[in-house]
């Protein structure tokens, strides 16, 4: 297994850990009816950067001839994952902090499911 594939895989598990932590924190903050905190926004930004890094590493792997077993599904999951958080953040701007954090917690759980599904389609052929 190449170092780039190993990095792509390890980054995926880091992303899953970040998504899990973010979802728990967002649900707890929503349950306590707390305001948005700067570090929660920073965590969402870090999550987005990790998604973009995964995408860029995937492009490098593709250019090296490494193809996932189901490329169309893998690419679709990647595009959905990258687009979801910014779209959701735009959508929750007019919501109360409680609603916004609850919705973003659901988005993080959804993204974790998408990332896991992308992993299933990535088996190198």
Tab-separated table of C-alpha atoms in Angstrom:
chain	number	residue	atom	x	y	z
A	1	UNK	CA	0.000	0.000	0.000
A	2	UNK	CA	1.440	3.356	-0.992
A	3	UNK	CA	2.015	6.146	1.505
A	4	UNK	CA	-0.599	8.286	-0.242
A	5	UNK	CA	-3.263	5.584	0.125
A	6	UNK	CA	-2.289	5.186	3.779
A	7	UNK	CA	-2.557	8.959	4.287
A	8	UNK	CA	-5.948	8.999	2.540
A	9	UNK	CA	-7.202	6.220	4.827
A	10	UNK	CA	-5.766	7.684	8.030
A	11	UNK	CA	-7.176	11.109	7.219
A	12	UNK	CA	-10.573	9.494	6.770
A	13	UNK	CA	-10.480	8.065	10.283
A	14	UNK	CA	-9.350	11.457	11.633
A	15	UNK	CA	-12.314	13.007	9.840
A	16	UNK	CA	-14.664	10.449	11.407
A	17	UNK	CA	-13.297	11.279	14.864
A	18	UNK	CA	-13.765	15.019	14.267
A	19	UNK	CA	-17.321	14.460	12.982
A	20	UNK	CA	-18.176	12.334	16.017
A	21	UNK	CA	-16.819	14.896	18.471
A	22	UNK	CA	-18.528	17.763	16.647
A	23	UNK	CA	-21.885	16.021	16.548
A	24	UNK	CA	-21.793	15.257	20.291
A	25	UNK	CA	-20.724	18.810	21.149
A	26	UNK	CA	-23.374	20.340	18.882
A	27	UNK	CA	-26.145	18.170	20.334
A	28	UNK	CA	-25.073	18.961	23.919
A	29	UNK	CA	-24.871	22.694	23.195
A	30	UNK	CA	-28.292	22.579	21.525
A	31	UNK	CA	-29.776	20.689	24.489
A	32	UNK	CA	-28.367	23.326	26.867
A	33	UNK	CA	-29.633	26.114	24.589
A	34	UNK	CA	-26.167	27.683	24.420
A	35	UNK	CA	-25.013	30.288	21.928
A	36	UNK	CA	-22.641	29.469	19.075
A	37	UNK	CA	-19.090	29.413	20.322
A	38	UNK	CA	-16.094	30.356	18.197
A	39	UNK	CA	-14.372	27.010	18.708
A	40	UNK	CA	-17.471	25.163	17.440
A	41	UNK	CA	-17.259	27.189	14.245
A	42	UNK	CA	-13.521	26.456	14.128
A	43	UNK	CA	-14.263	22.745	14.472
A	44	UNK	CA	-16.669	22.943	11.550
A	45	UNK	CA	-13.960	24.731	9.556
A	46	UNK	CA	-11.416	22.042	10.423
A	47	UNK	CA	-13.910	19.392	9.340
A	48	UNK	CA	-14.349	21.151	6.001
A	49	UNK	CA	-10.583	21.428	5.518
A	50	UNK	CA	-10.210	17.707	6.223
A	51	UNK	CA	-12.865	16.953	3.593
A	52	UNK	CA	-11.054	19.121	1.054
A	53	UNK	CA	-7.722	17.454	1.917
A	54	UNK	CA	-9.337	14.033	1.397
A	55	UNK	CA	-10.582	15.216	-1.987
A	56	UNK	CA	-7.169	16.543	-3.055
A	57	UNK	CA	-5.404	13.359	-1.986
A	58	UNK	CA	-8.037	11.389	-3.889
A	59	UNK	CA	-7.309	13.447	-7.011
A	60	UNK	CA	-3.586	12.699	-6.615
A	61	UNK	CA	-4.344	8.990	-6.255
A	62	UNK	CA	-6.552	9.132	-9.355
A	63	UNK	CA	-3.734	10.799	-11.316
A	64	UNK	CA	-1.403	7.972	-10.218
A	65	UNK	CA	-3.820	5.436	-11.696
A	66	UNK	CA	-5.388	4.317	-8.422
A	67	UNK	CA	-9.122	3.934	-8.976
A	68	UNK	CA	-11.829	3.061	-6.451
A	69	UNK	CA	-13.908	-0.015	-7.196
A	70	UNK	CA	-16.995	2.155	-7.810
A	71	UNK	CA	-15.611	5.489	-9.028
A	72	UNK	CA	-18.964	7.101	-9.873
A	73	UNK	CA	-20.373	6.430	-6.394
A	74	UNK	CA	-17.102	7.371	-4.670
A	75	UNK	CA	-16.929	10.714	-6.482
A	76	UNK	CA	-20.615	11.404	-5.792
A	77	UNK	CA	-20.129	10.793	-2.059
A	78	UNK	CA	-17.101	13.090	-2.070
A	79	UNK	CA	-18.964	15.917	-3.780
A	80	UNK	CA	-21.930	15.544	-1.426
A	81	UNK	CA	-19.616	15.529	1.599
A	82	UNK	CA	-17.775	18.688	0.525
A	83	UNK	CA	-20.953	20.593	-0.375
A	84	UNK	CA	-23.145	19.637	2.594
A	85	UNK	CA	-21.638	21.644	5.467
A	86	UNK	CA	-21.359	25.020	3.674
A	87	UNK	CA	-24.904	24.664	2.322
A	88	UNK	CA	-26.238	23.687	5.760
A	89	UNK	CA	-24.411	26.572	7.463
A	90	UNK	CA	-25.986	28.981	5.001
A	91	UNK	CA	-29.382	27.462	5.656
A	92	UNK	CA	-29.179	27.690	9.474
A	93	UNK	CA	-28.135	31.349	9.619
A	94	UNK	CA	-31.707	32.507	10.179
A	95	UNK	CA	-32.337	29.893	12.892
A	96	UNK	CA	-31.959	30.237	16.628
A	97	UNK	CA	-28.607	29.011	17.985
A	98	UNK	CA	-30.382	25.985	19.483
A	99	UNK	CA	-31.968	25.014	16.157
A	100	UNK	CA	-28.792	25.756	14.210
A	101	UNK	CA	-26.604	23.613	16.451
A	102	UNK	CA	-29.104	20.755	16.450
A	103	UNK	CA	-29.315	20.837	12.647
A	104	UNK	CA	-25.524	20.996	12.313
A	105	UNK	CA	-25.245	18.029	14.704
A	106	UNK	CA	-27.514	16.087	12.351
A	107	UNK	CA	-25.391	17.259	9.419
A	108	UNK	CA	-22.254	15.919	11.137
A	109	UNK	CA	-23.913	12.530	11.691
A	110	UNK	CA	-25.016	12.548	8.030
A	111	UNK	CA	-21.479	13.383	6.913
A	112	UNK	CA	-20.052	10.558	9.018
A	113	UNK	CA	-22.454	8.183	7.257
A	114	UNK	CA	-21.440	9.582	3.851
A	115	UNK	CA	-17.734	9.199	4.675
A	116	UNK	CA	-18.277	5.600	5.788
A	117	UNK	CA	-20.246	4.902	2.621
A	118	UNK	CA	-17.446	6.416	0.528
A	119	UNK	CA	-15.032	4.077	2.275
A	120	UNK	CA	-17.153	1.115	1.166
A	121	UNK	CA	-16.987	2.228	-2.473
A	122	UNK	CA	-13.232	2.845	-2.325
A	123	UNK	CA	-11.984	-0.697	-2.432
A	124	UNK	CA	-9.182	-0.361	-4.970
A	125	UNK	CA	-9.779	-2.412	-8.089
